Amino acid sequence: MAPHATESSTVEGFNGHGMEPVNAGEAPLEPGVKKSVAQGKMVEFPRPPKFDDKYKERDYLKGRLAAAFRIFGKNGFDEGVAGHITMRDPVEPDSFWVNPFGVAFSHINKSDLIRVGPDGKVVDGGDVRLLNTAAYMIHHAVHVARPDVVCAAHSHSIYGRTWCTLGRKLDTITQDACAFHNDHVTYNSFNGVVLVEKEGQDIAACLGNKKAALLQNHGLLTVGKTIEEAVFWFVSMERCCHSQLMAEAAAAYTGQKL
């Protein structure tokens, strides 16, 4: 008979041969594998490079930001001139890099990116130095309110903006949606295109310390400590919106409840 575990006990291996004890609630190792051996075989995930030179870090991150726009373009997250991803500048952290207004996501190179100062003026960047006012109003407010945020992503993706019409948070109905459980908000005070400072500040205040916001009748906003993190959360949230829209439609058709 397999041993019975209580909250204060440990569990031995089911076959009783070499499986190390684990605390209740912890996943055991494979039978016969010692913890010391398993730790030595753990996968080493690649880490981002570290830079002593902030200018070299800037150049590297600009390349990652340009790649992020290509990912958005490939996934169809562009909608005319709408949408923006910003990256806090490592040299002058009160400024950020963003896409120039009117340049297609799928065409953006790091040389096209523009840097925006805290006053909303373009201070550096490519030949097209047109700034989307909404990009400045939203992202400046988020970067000021959240010193931990390196990157913020916003676009009018089709499933995200469709779900956002409902003014509801995502439900935790799939494993992927668990990542957003108690870690996203809905912003219900939609006032049209964000052209004034207060609207950006209200969005930042609503976001708080969460990683994502559903902007009602508008679209998705995600943030991260890296460009990769913010972009991944955006792609994942878009797919969670898609999944829930389909699940709710199927449930309504069959009379089931989610």
Tab-separated table of C-alpha atoms in Angstrom:
chain	number	residue	atom	x	y	z
A	1	MET	CA	0.000	0.000	0.000
A	2	ALA	CA	1.317	3.446	-0.863
A	3	PRO	CA	2.057	5.607	2.159
A	4	HIS	CA	-0.526	8.214	3.093
A	5	ALA	CA	0.630	11.852	3.114
A	6	THR	CA	-0.595	14.584	5.402
A	7	GLU	CA	0.214	18.266	5.117
A	8	SER	CA	3.028	17.878	7.620
A	9	SER	CA	4.459	14.640	6.273
A	10	THR	CA	6.676	13.619	3.381
A	11	VAL	CA	5.921	11.092	0.677
A	12	GLU	CA	8.252	8.236	-0.240
A	13	GLY	CA	8.408	6.863	-3.792
A	14	PHE	CA	5.571	4.595	-4.849
A	15	ASN	CA	7.980	1.781	-5.675
A	16	GLY	CA	10.053	2.356	-2.550
A	17	HIS	CA	13.325	2.235	-4.521
A	18	GLY	CA	15.472	5.331	-4.358
A	19	MET	CA	12.843	8.018	-4.773
A	20	GLU	CA	13.700	10.872	-2.460
A	21	PRO	CA	11.072	12.219	-0.022
A	22	VAL	CA	9.233	15.378	-1.024
A	23	ASN	CA	7.031	17.741	0.912
A	24	ALA	CA	3.297	17.374	0.461
A	25	GLY	CA	2.151	19.353	-2.568
A	26	GLU	CA	5.511	19.149	-4.342
A	27	ALA	CA	5.950	17.183	-7.549
A	28	PRO	CA	8.205	14.146	-7.004
A	29	LEU	CA	11.149	13.350	-9.238
A	30	GLU	CA	11.188	10.364	-11.554
A	31	PRO	CA	11.516	7.110	-9.575
A	32	GLY	CA	15.166	6.360	-8.905
A	33	VAL	CA	16.397	9.881	-9.679
A	34	LYS	CA	18.149	11.667	-6.849
A	35	LYS	CA	17.582	15.383	-6.409
A	36	SER	CA	21.302	16.155	-6.632
A	37	VAL	CA	21.506	14.372	-10.005
A	38	ALA	CA	18.335	16.036	-11.352
A	39	GLN	CA	19.594	19.520	-10.498
A	40	GLY	CA	22.748	18.880	-12.476
A	41	LYS	CA	20.702	17.937	-15.557
A	42	MET	CA	18.265	20.857	-15.527
A	43	VAL	CA	17.899	22.729	-18.803
A	44	GLU	CA	19.895	25.942	-18.982
A	45	PHE	CA	17.727	28.521	-20.674
A	46	PRO	CA	19.494	31.272	-22.617
A	47	ARG	CA	19.665	34.579	-20.810
A	48	PRO	CA	19.776	38.071	-22.279
A	49	PRO	CA	23.269	39.526	-22.523
A	50	LYS	CA	24.561	41.915	-19.888
A	51	PHE	CA	26.216	45.169	-20.894
A	52	ASP	CA	28.725	47.397	-19.188
A	53	ASP	CA	28.229	49.946	-21.954
A	54	LYS	CA	24.728	51.446	-21.889
A	55	TYR	CA	25.051	52.605	-25.504
A	56	LYS	CA	25.706	49.048	-26.648
A	57	GLU	CA	22.700	47.946	-24.579
A	58	ARG	CA	20.593	50.607	-26.287
A	59	ASP	CA	21.626	49.357	-29.726
A	60	TYR	CA	20.853	45.748	-28.778
A	61	LEU	CA	17.439	46.616	-27.331
A	62	LYS	CA	16.511	48.679	-30.386
A	63	GLY	CA	17.083	45.561	-32.475
A	64	ARG	CA	14.797	43.586	-30.158
A	65	LEU	CA	12.146	46.300	-30.353
A	66	ALA	CA	12.253	46.302	-34.156
A	67	ALA	CA	11.829	42.507	-34.053
A	68	ALA	CA	8.818	42.959	-31.756
A	69	PHE	CA	7.129	45.119	-34.382
A	70	ARG	CA	7.825	42.479	-37.009
A	71	ILE	CA	6.136	39.905	-34.744
A	72	PHE	CA	3.116	42.194	-34.353
A	73	GLY	CA	2.980	42.693	-38.113
A	74	LYS	CA	3.203	38.956	-38.781
A	75	ASN	CA	0.337	38.308	-36.353
A	76	GLY	CA	-1.868	40.971	-37.926
A	77	PHE	CA	-1.839	43.266	-34.896
A	78	ASP	CA	-1.394	46.342	-37.086
A	79	GLU	CA	-4.439	48.407	-37.939
A	80	GLY	CA	-3.574	51.348	-40.120
A	81	VAL	CA	-1.575	53.786	-37.997
A	82	ALA	CA	-2.873	52.422	-34.667
A	83	GLY	CA	-0.719	50.576	-32.158
A	84	HIS	CA	2.637	51.133	-30.498
A	85	ILE	CA	5.334	49.377	-28.486
A	86	THR	CA	7.705	51.407	-26.341
A	87	MET	CA	11.060	50.599	-24.752
A	88	ARG	CA	12.576	52.575	-21.884
A	89	ASP	CA	15.955	53.918	-22.965
A	90	PRO	CA	18.818	52.469	-20.867
A	91	VAL	CA	20.972	55.590	-21.360
A	92	GLU	CA	18.303	58.192	-20.521
A	93	PRO	CA	15.579	56.236	-18.672
A	94	ASP	CA	13.105	59.130	-18.657
A	95	SER	CA	12.828	58.756	-22.440
A	96	PHE	CA	11.586	55.856	-24.557
A	97	TRP	CA	11.893	54.452	-28.077
A	98	VAL	CA	8.769	53.909	-30.172
A	99	ASN	CA	7.684	53.320	-33.761
A	100	PRO	CA	7.383	56.374	-36.016
A	101	PHE	CA	3.804	57.278	-36.910
A	102	GLY	CA	2.633	55.797	-40.190
A	103	VAL	CA	5.433	53.252	-40.768
A	104	ALA	CA	4.098	49.693	-41.156
A	105	PHE	CA	5.053	47.322	-38.350
A	106	SER	CA	6.299	44.708	-40.789
A	107	HIS	CA	8.780	47.199	-42.332
A	108	ILE	CA	10.336	48.608	-39.160
A	109	ASN	CA	14.106	48.419	-38.662
A	110	LYS	CA	15.945	49.591	-35.568
A	111	SER	CA	17.195	52.583	-37.578
A	112	ASP	CA	13.551	53.700	-38.022
A	113	LEU	CA	12.766	53.915	-34.314
A	114	ILE	CA	12.425	57.321	-32.664
A	115	ARG	CA	13.254	58.376	-29.109
A	116	VAL	CA	10.789	60.550	-27.210
A	117	GLY	CA	11.760	62.745	-24.275
A	118	PRO	CA	9.664	63.286	-21.133
A	119	ASP	CA	8.146	66.430	-22.667
A	120	GLY	CA	6.804	64.511	-25.679
A	121	LYS	CA	9.398	65.869	-28.116
A	122	VAL	CA	11.239	63.547	-30.524
A	123	VAL	CA	14.934	63.853	-29.606
A	124	ASP	CA	16.575	61.095	-31.659
A	125	GLY	CA	15.916	58.433	-34.256
A	126	GLY	CA	15.176	57.715	-37.871
A	127	ASP	CA	14.187	59.852	-40.824
A	128	VAL	CA	10.441	59.725	-40.091
A	129	ARG	CA	10.121	61.645	-36.835
A	130	LEU	CA	6.354	61.725	-36.578
A	131	LEU	CA	5.005	60.776	-33.149
A	132	ASN	CA	1.618	59.197	-32.467
A	133	THR	CA	0.213	61.474	-29.761
A	134	ALA	CA	-1.746	58.617	-28.184
A	135	ALA	CA	1.457	56.590	-27.940
A	136	TYR	CA	3.084	59.346	-25.906
A	137	MET	CA	0.074	59.983	-23.665
A	138	ILE	CA	-0.428	56.312	-22.746
A	139	HIS	CA	3.132	55.053	-22.639
A	140	HIS	CA	4.717	58.068	-20.955
A	141	ALA	CA	2.193	57.777	-18.131
A	142	VAL	CA	2.822	54.034	-17.766
A	143	HIS	CA	6.610	54.395	-17.796
A	144	VAL	CA	6.448	57.171	-15.170
A	145	ALA	CA	4.060	55.259	-12.914
A	146	ARG	CA	5.921	51.948	-13.274
A	147	PRO	CA	9.727	52.273	-12.958
A	148	ASP	CA	9.911	48.463	-13.247
A	149	VAL	CA	8.423	48.517	-16.758
A	150	VAL	CA	10.956	48.454	-19.597
A	151	CYS	CA	8.442	47.765	-22.357
A	152	ALA	CA	4.744	48.461	-22.927
A	153	ALA	CA	2.740	47.143	-25.885
A	154	HIS	CA	-0.637	48.282	-27.188
A	155	SER	CA	-2.532	47.529	-30.368
A	156	HIS	CA	-6.048	47.130	-31.715
A	157	SER	CA	-5.830	43.384	-32.365
A	158	ILE	CA	-9.083	41.886	-33.597
A	159	TYR	CA	-9.881	39.426	-30.784
A	160	GLY	CA	-8.562	41.684	-28.062
A	161	ARG	CA	-10.611	44.673	-29.121
A	162	THR	CA	-13.660	42.453	-29.655
A	163	TRP	CA	-13.428	41.024	-26.147
A	164	CYS	CA	-12.818	44.539	-24.792
A	165	THR	CA	-16.277	45.638	-25.985
A	166	LEU	CA	-17.753	43.555	-23.159
A	167	GLY	CA	-16.044	45.414	-20.318
A	168	ARG	CA	-15.191	42.147	-18.546
A	169	LYS	CA	-12.020	40.535	-17.331
A	170	LEU	CA	-10.927	37.254	-18.859
A	171	ASP	CA	-12.157	34.187	-16.995
A	172	THR	CA	-9.714	31.511	-15.888
A	173	ILE	CA	-11.147	28.868	-18.226
A	174	THR	CA	-7.929	27.573	-19.788
A	175	GLN	CA	-4.457	26.790	-18.539
A	176	ASP	CA	-3.050	29.724	-20.510
A	177	ALA	CA	-5.580	32.132	-19.018
A	178	CYS	CA	-4.281	31.229	-15.553
A	179	ALA	CA	-1.314	33.519	-16.240
A	180	PHE	CA	-3.698	36.494	-16.145
A	181	HIS	CA	-5.652	35.402	-13.050
A	182	ASN	CA	-5.758	38.393	-10.681
A	183	ASP	CA	-3.065	40.029	-12.812
A	184	HIS	CA	-5.034	42.131	-15.270
A	185	VAL	CA	-7.591	44.937	-15.106
A	186	THR	CA	-10.376	46.428	-17.188
A	187	TYR	CA	-10.340	50.135	-17.984
A	188	ASN	CA	-13.958	51.113	-18.547
A	189	SER	CA	-13.676	54.898	-18.857
A	190	PHE	CA	-13.176	55.015	-22.611
A	191	ASN	CA	-12.957	58.580	-23.895
A	192	GLY	CA	-11.910	58.014	-27.488
A	193	VAL	CA	-8.426	58.478	-28.928
A	194	VAL	CA	-6.023	59.264	-26.074
A	195	LEU	CA	-4.949	62.820	-26.866
A	196	VAL	CA	-4.829	64.318	-23.363
A	197	GLU	CA	-2.460	63.681	-20.465
A	198	LYS	CA	-5.166	62.849	-17.930
A	199	GLU	CA	-6.485	59.915	-19.971
A	200	GLY	CA	-3.023	58.340	-20.064
A	201	GLN	CA	-2.609	58.890	-16.332
A	202	ASP	CA	-6.009	57.300	-15.666
A	203	ILE	CA	-5.028	54.227	-17.702
A	204	ALA	CA	-1.714	53.950	-15.828
A	205	ALA	CA	-3.501	54.297	-12.475
A	206	CYS	CA	-6.006	51.606	-13.446
A	207	LEU	CA	-3.201	49.276	-14.556
A	208	GLY	CA	-1.558	49.610	-11.134
A	209	ASN	CA	0.986	46.856	-10.578
A	210	LYS	CA	-0.666	44.412	-13.011
A	211	LYS	CA	0.843	43.172	-16.254
A	212	ALA	CA	-2.106	43.776	-18.555
A	213	ALA	CA	-5.171	45.925	-19.102
A	214	LEU	CA	-8.293	45.455	-21.198
A	215	LEU	CA	-9.167	48.925	-22.481
A	216	GLN	CA	-12.912	48.819	-23.098
A	217	ASN	CA	-13.931	49.525	-26.719
A	218	HIS	CA	-10.252	49.962	-27.488
A	219	GLY	CA	-7.746	47.111	-27.177
A	220	LEU	CA	-5.085	45.385	-25.100
A	221	LEU	CA	-2.179	46.847	-23.148
A	222	THR	CA	0.604	44.682	-21.701
A	223	VAL	CA	3.828	45.555	-19.891
A	224	GLY	CA	7.005	43.750	-18.946
A	225	LYS	CA	10.492	44.063	-17.507
A	226	THR	CA	11.796	43.060	-20.938
A	227	ILE	CA	10.616	43.567	-24.502
A	228	GLU	CA	10.144	39.817	-24.853
A	229	GLU	CA	7.944	39.657	-21.753
A	230	ALA	CA	5.603	42.448	-22.797
A	231	VAL	CA	5.259	41.057	-26.324
A	232	PHE	CA	4.669	37.512	-25.099
A	233	TRP	CA	1.923	38.650	-22.730
A	234	PHE	CA	0.269	40.573	-25.554
A	235	VAL	CA	0.277	37.580	-27.908
A	236	SER	CA	-0.928	35.281	-25.133
A	237	MET	CA	-3.690	37.634	-24.029
A	238	GLU	CA	-4.885	38.051	-27.611
A	239	ARG	CA	-5.154	34.262	-27.905
A	240	CYS	CA	-6.945	34.001	-24.560
A	241	CYS	CA	-9.480	36.557	-25.809
A	242	HIS	CA	-9.911	34.500	-28.981
A	243	SER	CA	-10.308	31.292	-26.977
A	244	GLN	CA	-12.925	32.715	-24.635
A	245	LEU	CA	-14.918	34.289	-27.457
A	246	MET	CA	-15.101	30.887	-29.177
A	247	ALA	CA	-15.851	29.032	-25.931
A	248	GLU	CA	-18.693	31.389	-25.035
A	249	ALA	CA	-20.160	31.167	-28.541
A	250	ALA	CA	-20.015	27.361	-28.417
A	251	ALA	CA	-21.537	27.290	-24.931
A	252	ALA	CA	-24.382	29.567	-26.000
A	253	TYR	CA	-25.089	27.336	-28.994
A	254	THR	CA	-25.178	24.134	-26.933
A	255	GLY	CA	-26.812	25.623	-23.857
A	256	GLN	CA	-23.848	24.801	-21.664
A	257	LYS	CA	-22.230	26.959	-19.030
A	258	LEU	CA	-18.502	27.642	-18.946
